[in-house]
CSV table of C-alpha atoms in Angstrom, one decimal:
chain,number,residue,atom,x,y,z
A,29,MET,CA,-35.1,40.7,-46.1
A,30,ALA,CA,-31.0,39.9,-46.1
A,31,ILE,CA,-30.5,36.3,-47.1
A,32,GLU,CA,-30.1,34.9,-43.2
A,33,GLY,CA,-26.4,32.3,-43.1
A,34,PHE,CA,-24.8,34.2,-46.0
A,35,ASP,CA,-21.3,35.9,-45.0
A,36,TYR,CA,-20.5,37.2,-48.3
A,37,LYS,CA,-17.4,39.1,-46.8
A,38,GLY,CA,-16.2,36.2,-45.5
A,39,PHE,CA,-16.9,33.8,-48.5
A,40,ALA,CA,-15.3,35.4,-50.5
A,41,GLN,CA,-12.6,36.2,-48.7
A,42,ASN,CA,-11.9,32.5,-48.0
A,43,LEU,CA,-12.4,31.8,-52.1
A,44,THR,CA,-9.4,34.2,-52.5
A,45,GLN,CA,-7.3,32.8,-50.2
A,46,GLN,CA,-8.1,29.5,-52.0
A,47,ALA,CA,-7.7,31.1,-55.4
A,48,LEU,CA,-4.1,32.2,-54.3
A,49,GLU,CA,-2.6,28.8,-54.3
A,50,LEU,CA,-3.7,27.7,-57.5
A,51,VAL,CA,-2.2,30.7,-59.6
A,52,PRO,CA,0.3,29.8,-61.8
A,53,ALA,CA,3.3,29.4,-60.6
A,54,GLU,CA,5.4,31.9,-63.5
A,55,PHE,CA,3.3,34.9,-63.0
A,56,ASN,CA,4.7,37.5,-60.6
A,57,ASN,CA,3.6,39.2,-57.8
A,58,ALA,CA,2.1,42.3,-59.4
A,59,GLN,CA,0.3,39.5,-61.6
A,60,LYS,CA,-0.8,37.4,-59.0
A,61,GLN,CA,-2.2,40.1,-56.5
A,62,TYR,CA,-4.3,41.2,-59.9
A,63,VAL,CA,-6.1,37.5,-60.0
A,64,ALA,CA,-6.5,37.9,-56.7
A,65,ASN,CA,-8.3,41.2,-56.4
A,66,THR,CA,-10.2,40.5,-59.0
A,67,LEU,CA,-11.2,37.6,-58.0
A,68,LEU,CA,-11.9,39.2,-54.5
A,69,ASN,CA,-14.0,42.4,-55.7
A,70,PHE,CA,-15.9,40.6,-57.8
A,71,SER,CA,-17.2,38.0,-55.6
A,72,THR,CA,-17.7,40.4,-53.1
A,73,VAL,CA,-19.9,42.7,-54.8
A,74,ALA,CA,-21.9,39.7,-56.1
A,75,GLY,CA,-22.4,38.4,-52.7
A,76,GLU,CA,-23.5,42.0,-51.5
A,77,ALA,CA,-26.1,42.4,-54.1
A,78,LEU,CA,-27.7,39.0,-53.8
A,79,TYR,CA,-27.3,39.5,-49.7
A,80,ASN,CA,-29.7,42.5,-50.3
A,81,ASP,CA,-31.8,41.7,-52.8
A,82,THR,CA,-35.6,42.0,-51.9
A,83,GLU,CA,-37.2,40.3,-54.5
A,84,LEU,CA,-35.1,37.5,-56.1
A,85,ASN,CA,-35.6,35.5,-52.5
A,86,PHE,CA,-33.1,33.4,-53.0
A,87,ASN,CA,-31.6,31.5,-49.7
A,88,ALA,CA,-27.8,31.3,-48.6
A,89,ASP,CA,-27.3,28.2,-50.9
A,90,THR,CA,-28.3,29.6,-54.1
A,91,ALA,CA,-26.3,32.7,-53.0
A,92,VAL,CA,-23.0,30.8,-52.1
A,93,MET,CA,-23.2,28.8,-55.3
A,94,ILE,CA,-23.7,31.9,-57.8
A,95,THR,CA,-20.7,33.9,-56.0
A,96,GLN,CA,-18.7,30.7,-56.4
A,97,ILE,CA,-19.2,30.6,-60.0
A,98,ILE,CA,-18.5,34.3,-60.0
A,99,ALA,CA,-15.5,33.6,-58.0
A,100,GLU,CA,-14.2,30.4,-60.7
A,101,TRP,CA,-14.4,32.3,-63.6
A,102,SER,CA,-13.2,35.8,-62.3
A,103,PHE,CA,-10.0,33.6,-61.5
A,104,HIS,CA,-9.9,31.5,-64.8
A,105,LYS,CA,-10.7,34.6,-66.8
A,106,SER,CA,-8.2,36.7,-65.6
A,107,VAL,CA,-5.4,34.1,-65.5
A,108,ASP,CA,-6.3,34.0,-69.1
A,109,LEU,CA,-6.0,37.4,-70.3
A,110,ILE,CA,-2.7,37.9,-68.1
A,111,ARG,CA,-0.7,34.8,-70.1
A,112,SER,CA,-2.6,36.3,-73.3
A,113,GLY,CA,-0.5,39.1,-73.8
A,114,ILE,CA,-3.2,41.7,-74.5
A,115,PRO,CA,-2.1,45.3,-72.6
A,116,GLN,CA,-3.6,45.8,-68.6
A,117,GLN,CA,-5.6,48.7,-69.8
A,118,TYR,CA,-7.8,45.9,-71.2
A,119,TRP,CA,-8.1,43.4,-68.7
A,120,ASP,CA,-10.9,45.2,-66.2
A,121,PRO,CA,-13.2,46.1,-69.0
A,122,ILE,CA,-13.5,42.4,-69.8
A,123,MET,CA,-13.9,41.0,-66.6
A,124,GLN,CA,-16.2,43.1,-66.0
A,125,LYS,CA,-18.7,42.3,-69.0
A,126,ILE,CA,-17.8,39.1,-67.9
A,127,ALA,CA,-18.5,39.1,-64.4
A,128,PHE,CA,-22.1,41.2,-65.4
A,129,THR,CA,-23.0,38.3,-67.8
A,130,ILE,CA,-22.6,35.2,-65.2
A,131,PHE,CA,-24.4,37.6,-62.6
A,132,GLU,CA,-27.3,38.1,-64.8
A,133,VAL,CA,-27.4,35.0,-66.4
A,134,ALA,CA,-27.1,33.2,-63.3
A,135,LYS,CA,-30.0,35.2,-61.4
A,136,GLN,CA,-32.7,34.3,-64.2
A,137,ALA,CA,-31.8,30.8,-64.7
A,138,PHE,CA,-32.2,30.0,-60.5
A,139,LYS,CA,-34.8,32.0,-60.6
A,140,GLN,CA,-36.5,29.8,-63.5
A,141,ASN,CA,-34.9,27.1,-61.5
A,142,LEU,CA,-33.3,25.3,-64.3
A,143,PRO,CA,-31.4,22.1,-63.5
A,144,GLN,CA,-27.7,22.7,-62.2
A,145,ASP,CA,-26.2,21.0,-65.1
A,146,GLN,CA,-28.0,22.9,-67.5
A,147,ILE,CA,-27.4,26.1,-65.6
A,148,LEU,CA,-23.7,25.8,-65.4
A,149,GLN,CA,-23.2,24.9,-69.5
A,150,LEU,CA,-25.8,27.9,-70.1
A,151,ILE,CA,-23.2,30.1,-67.8
A,152,GLU,CA,-19.7,28.8,-69.7
A,153,HIS,CA,-21.6,29.3,-72.9
A,154,HIS,CA,-22.1,33.0,-72.3
A,155,VAL,CA,-18.8,33.4,-70.3
A,156,ARG,CA,-16.7,31.8,-73.5
A,157,LYS,CA,-19.1,34.2,-75.9
A,158,THR,CA,-18.0,37.0,-73.4
A,159,TYR,CA,-14.9,37.0,-73.4
A,160,ILE,CA,-14.2,35.8,-77.9
A,161,ASP,CA,-16.6,39.1,-78.0
A,162,ALA,CA,-14.7,41.5,-76.1
A,163,ILE,CA,-11.2,40.2,-77.6
A,164,ALA,CA,-12.7,40.9,-81.0
A,165,GLU,CA,-13.8,44.3,-80.6
A,166,LEU,CA,-10.4,45.2,-79.5
A,167,LYS,CA,-9.4,44.1,-82.8
A,168,GLU,CA,-12.2,45.8,-84.7
A,169,LYS,CA,-11.3,49.2,-83.0
A,170,ASN,CA,-7.4,48.4,-83.9
A,171,LEU,CA,-6.5,48.1,-79.9
A,172,ILE,CA,-4.5,44.8,-80.4
A,173,THR,CA,-4.0,42.8,-83.9
A,174,GLU,CA,-4.9,40.1,-85.5
A,175,GLU,CA,-2.1,37.6,-84.2
A,176,LEU,CA,-3.2,38.7,-80.1
A,177,GLN,CA,-6.2,38.3,-81.0
A,178,GLU,CA,-6.3,35.0,-82.2
A,179,ARG,CA,-4.1,34.1,-79.1
A,180,ALA,CA,-5.8,35.3,-76.8
A,181,SER,CA,-9.5,33.6,-78.2
A,182,LYS,CA,-7.5,30.1,-77.6
A,183,MET,CA,-6.5,30.5,-74.0
A,184,SER,CA,-8.5,28.6,-71.4
A,185,ASN,CA,-6.5,28.2,-67.8
A,186,ILE,CA,-10.0,26.2,-67.0
A,187,ASP,CA,-9.5,23.4,-69.5
A,188,ASP,CA,-5.3,23.3,-69.0
A,189,MET,CA,-6.2,22.7,-65.4
A,190,MET,CA,-8.7,20.0,-66.3
A,191,GLN,CA,-6.0,18.2,-69.0
A,192,GLN,CA,-3.5,18.7,-65.9
A,193,ALA,CA,-5.2,16.8,-63.2
A,194,ALA,CA,-6.3,13.9,-65.9
A,195,ALA,CA,-2.3,13.6,-67.0
A,196,GLN,CA,-1.6,13.1,-62.8
A,197,GLU,CA,-4.2,10.8,-62.6
A,198,GLN,CA,-3.1,8.8,-65.7
A,199,ALA,CA,0.7,8.7,-64.4
A,200,ALA,CA,0.0,8.2,-60.6
A,201,GLN,CA,-2.5,5.0,-62.3
A,202,GLN,CA,0.5,3.9,-64.6
A,203,ALA,CA,3.1,4.4,-61.0
A,204,ALA,CA,0.6,2.2,-59.4
A,205,ALA,CA,0.4,-0.8,-61.8
A,206,GLN,CA,4.4,-0.7,-62.3
A,207,GLN,CA,4.5,-1.3,-58.8
A,208,ASN,CA,2.9,-5.2,-59.6
A,209,ALA,CA,5.0,-5.2,-62.4
A,210,PRO,CA,7.3,-8.3,-62.7
A,211,ASN,CA,10.5,-6.5,-62.8
A,212,GLN,CA,9.9,-5.2,-59.6
A,213,PRO,CA,11.9,-6.0,-56.6
A,214,SER,CA,10.5,-9.0,-54.5
A,215,GLY,CA,10.4,-8.4,-50.7
A,216,GLY,CA,9.1,-5.7,-48.3
A,217,LEU,CA,10.0,-2.0,-48.5
A,218,PRO,CA,12.2,-0.2,-45.6
A,219,GLN,CA,10.3,2.1,-44.1
A,220,PRO,CA,11.0,5.4,-44.8
A,221,VAL,CA,13.8,6.6,-42.4
A,222,GLN,CA,13.1,9.4,-39.7
A,223,SER,CA,16.0,11.6,-41.6
A,224,GLY,CA,14.0,12.0,-44.8
A,225,VAL,CA,13.7,11.2,-47.9
A,226,PRO,CA,17.0,9.9,-49.8
A,227,GLN,CA,18.8,12.8,-51.9
A,228,PRO,CA,19.2,12.0,-55.8
A,229,GLN,CA,23.1,10.8,-54.7
A,230,GLN,CA,21.5,8.0,-52.1
A,231,SER,CA,18.6,6.9,-54.9
A,232,ALA,CA,21.2,4.7,-56.3
A,233,VAL,CA,21.3,2.3,-52.9
A,234,GLN,CA,17.3,2.5,-52.7
A,235,PRO,CA,15.3,3.2,-56.0
A,236,LYS,CA,12.2,2.2,-55.0
A,237,ILE,CA,12.4,4.5,-51.8
A,238,PHE,CA,12.9,7.4,-53.9
A,239,LYS,CA,9.9,6.3,-56.3
A,240,LEU,CA,7.4,5.7,-54.0
A,241,ALA,CA,8.8,9.7,-52.4
A,242,THR,CA,8.3,11.1,-55.7
A,243,LEU,CA,4.5,9.4,-56.0
A,244,ALA,CA,3.8,11.1,-52.9
A,245,MET,CA,4.5,14.4,-53.9
A,246,LEU,CA,2.1,13.7,-56.6
A,247,PHE,CA,-0.6,12.1,-54.7
A,248,ARG,CA,-0.4,15.2,-52.6
A,249,ASN,CA,-2.2,17.2,-55.6
A,250,MET,CA,-4.9,14.6,-56.0
A,251,LYS,CA,-8.6,13.7,-54.1
A,252,ALA,CA,-8.1,11.8,-51.3
A,253,GLU,CA,-10.5,9.2,-53.0
A,254,LYS,CA,-9.0,8.7,-55.8
A,255,VAL,CA,-5.4,8.5,-54.0
A,256,GLN,CA,-6.8,6.1,-51.4
A,257,THR,CA,-8.0,3.9,-55.2
A,258,ILE,CA,-4.9,4.1,-56.2
A,259,LEU,CA,-3.1,2.4,-53.1
A,260,ASN,CA,-4.9,0.0,-52.7
A,261,ARG,CA,-3.5,-1.5,-55.6
A,262,PHE,CA,0.3,-1.2,-54.2
A,263,ASP,CA,1.7,-4.0,-52.0
A,264,PRO,CA,0.3,-2.8,-48.1
A,265,ASP,CA,4.1,-1.9,-47.5
A,266,ASP,CA,4.4,0.7,-50.0
A,267,ALA,CA,1.4,2.0,-49.5
A,268,THR,CA,1.7,2.6,-46.0
A,269,SER,CA,5.4,4.4,-46.6
A,270,VAL,CA,3.9,6.9,-49.9
A,271,ILE,CA,1.3,7.8,-47.0
A,272,ARG,CA,4.0,8.5,-44.6
A,273,PHE,CA,6.3,10.7,-47.0
A,274,MET,CA,2.9,12.1,-47.8
A,275,GLU,CA,2.5,13.8,-44.2
A,276,MET,CA,6.3,14.7,-44.0
A,277,ASP,CA,5.9,19.0,-43.9
A,278,ASP,CA,9.6,18.8,-46.0
A,279,LEU,CA,9.2,16.3,-48.1
A,280,ASP,CA,9.1,18.8,-51.3
A,281,SER,CA,12.4,20.5,-50.0
A,282,LYS,CA,13.6,16.7,-49.5
A,283,VAL,CA,13.3,15.2,-53.2
A,284,ASP,CA,15.2,17.1,-55.8
A,285,ALA,CA,12.7,18.3,-58.2
A,286,ARG,CA,14.7,17.7,-61.2
A,287,ALA,CA,15.5,13.8,-59.6
A,288,ALA,CA,11.9,13.7,-59.1
A,289,LEU,CA,11.0,14.6,-62.7
A,290,ARG,CA,13.0,11.8,-64.3
A,291,CYS,CA,11.3,9.4,-61.6
A,292,LEU,CA,7.8,10.1,-63.5
A,293,GLN,CA,9.7,9.9,-66.8
A,294,GLU,CA,11.1,6.3,-66.1
A,295,ILE,CA,8.2,5.4,-64.9
A,296,LYS,CA,5.9,6.5,-67.5
A,297,MET,CA,8.6,5.0,-70.2
A,298,SER,CA,8.3,1.9,-68.6
A,299,MET,CA,4.5,1.5,-68.7
A,300,PRO,CA,2.9,0.2,-72.0
A,301,LYS,CA,1.8,2.7,-74.6
A,302,THR,CA,-1.7,3.6,-74.2
A,303,LYS,CA,-3.5,2.3,-77.5
A,304,ASP,CA,-5.2,4.4,-80.3
A,305,VAL,CA,-8.0,6.0,-79.1
A,306,THR,CA,-11.0,6.6,-81.4
A,307,PRO,CA,-13.8,8.9,-80.8
A,308,SER,CA,-16.2,6.0,-81.9
A,309,LYS,CA,-14.7,4.0,-79.4
A,310,LEU,CA,-14.9,6.3,-76.6
A,311,VAL,CA,-18.4,7.2,-77.1
A,312,ASN,CA,-19.4,3.5,-77.5
A,313,ARG,CA,-17.5,2.8,-74.3
A,314,ILE,CA,-19.7,5.5,-72.0
A,315,GLN,CA,-22.8,3.6,-73.7
A,316,ASN,CA,-21.4,0.3,-72.7
A,317,ILE,CA,-21.6,1.4,-69.1
A,318,SER,CA,-25.3,2.9,-69.2
A,319,GLN,CA,-26.1,-0.8,-69.7
A,320,TYR,CA,-25.0,-0.8,-66.0
A,321,VAL,CA,-26.1,2.6,-64.4
A,322,ASP,CA,-29.2,5.4,-64.8
A,323,ARG,CA,-28.8,8.7,-65.4
A,324,ALA,CA,-29.1,9.5,-62.0
A,325,GLN,CA,-26.7,6.9,-60.7
A,326,MET,CA,-24.5,8.5,-63.5
A,327,GLU,CA,-24.5,11.8,-62.0
A,328,GLN,CA,-24.1,11.0,-59.0
A,329,ILE,CA,-20.6,9.4,-60.2
A,330,LEU,CA,-19.8,12.8,-62.1
A,331,LYS,CA,-21.4,15.2,-59.0
A,332,LEU,CA,-17.6,16.6,-58.2
A,333,GLU,CA,-16.6,16.4,-61.6
A,334,ARG,CA,-15.8,19.6,-63.9
A,335,GLN,CA,-18.7,20.6,-66.9
A,336,ARG,CA,-16.7,19.5,-69.8
A,337,VAL,CA,-16.3,16.1,-68.4
A,338,LYS,CA,-20.2,16.0,-67.6
A,339,ARG,CA,-20.7,17.5,-71.3
A,340,PHE,CA,-18.6,14.6,-72.7
A,341,VAL,CA,-20.3,11.9,-71.0
A,342,PHE,CA,-23.5,12.6,-71.4
A,343,ASN,CA,-23.3,13.7,-74.9
A,344,ALA,CA,-21.5,10.2,-75.3
A,345,LEU,CA,-25.0,8.7,-73.9
A,346,GLU,CA,-26.5,10.4,-77.3
A,347,GLY,CA,-24.2,9.1,-79.3
A,348,GLU,CA,-22.5,11.9,-79.9
A,349,PHE,CA,-18.6,12.7,-79.7
A,350,TYR,CA,-17.7,16.1,-77.7
A,351,GLU,CA,-15.1,17.8,-78.9
A,352,ILE,CA,-12.0,16.7,-76.2
A,353,ALA,CA,-8.8,15.5,-76.6
A,354,PRO,CA,-8.8,11.6,-76.9
A,355,ARG,CA,-6.5,10.4,-74.0
A,356,ILE,CA,-8.5,12.6,-71.6
A,357,GLY,CA,-11.4,11.1,-73.0
A,358,ASN,CA,-10.2,7.8,-72.6
A,359,ILE,CA,-9.1,8.6,-68.9
A,360,ILE,CA,-12.6,10.0,-68.0
A,361,ALA,CA,-13.7,6.3,-69.7
A,362,SER,CA,-11.9,4.2,-67.5
A,363,HIS,CA,-12.8,6.3,-64.5
A,364,ILE,CA,-16.2,5.9,-64.6
A,365,GLU,CA,-15.8,2.2,-65.6
A,366,ASP,CA,-13.7,1.8,-62.4
A,367,SER,CA,-16.6,3.5,-60.1
A,368,VAL,CA,-19.5,1.4,-61.8
């Protein structure tokens, strides 16, 4: 019997449209289309197989989750393959192995009613292993060089995106702190003029306005709740200005990109340097937080976070350090401390 309420075709199309907005900007049209087509094909095939399955008896929620997992990993690993430099004729066979692995592992894991975190960890492990093994097979057949094998094996778009998101949040938090720094001009901020954001030549007259506009561009790529948390630290007039800038449809075209980057760099340079963070200190910070929240509450706090973030936190609760860049670990720890 088909799964009621599971429109796998529409869902796959929706996922593909979302993915197109995240394809790396440096990809050409053919590469962007490959990522989109790969995600669409595998998510559609998986969705159809689940929809027509008569033995597993999955409901629509489970079918959606499995399909979405396949779509997400199809996106990340196709991006990795394109960036790796591996010849295109080998992309499809590798992606087929990855999609098949996810589908089979996910079906068995959900059938056994394993905890969601455990399922995601299991799938991530098998995806990474399948990807690396497939590349190693190309090397064994002398189809690629050892140098290319090493380069391709290190590719991980999912890790890159997580680090970029963490860096964006850190920059925004630093900028928010600067708004209350002693060297900031006092008094209210003039509201954004209807004609738009001041261009670089005007920024000498209204430097604070330009910084707020730059922050608005940054906030557009962050989750709404995180933006609100940061804006709560702003002067009310400044926060209102940032929100108005974020609502401007043509904001990007009115702010010179190079000037915006210089502005963010100035904000970063003006902030105190982050203290050295060691693995042991990060583990201790996470364990200290556990004195105030139980595991269920911690799982709720991390519900929307990436799997590697969850693994870092729960390993720390057990006294172990999950290998992650210390500065990223510091951001994660700070985020949890602010959430408690």
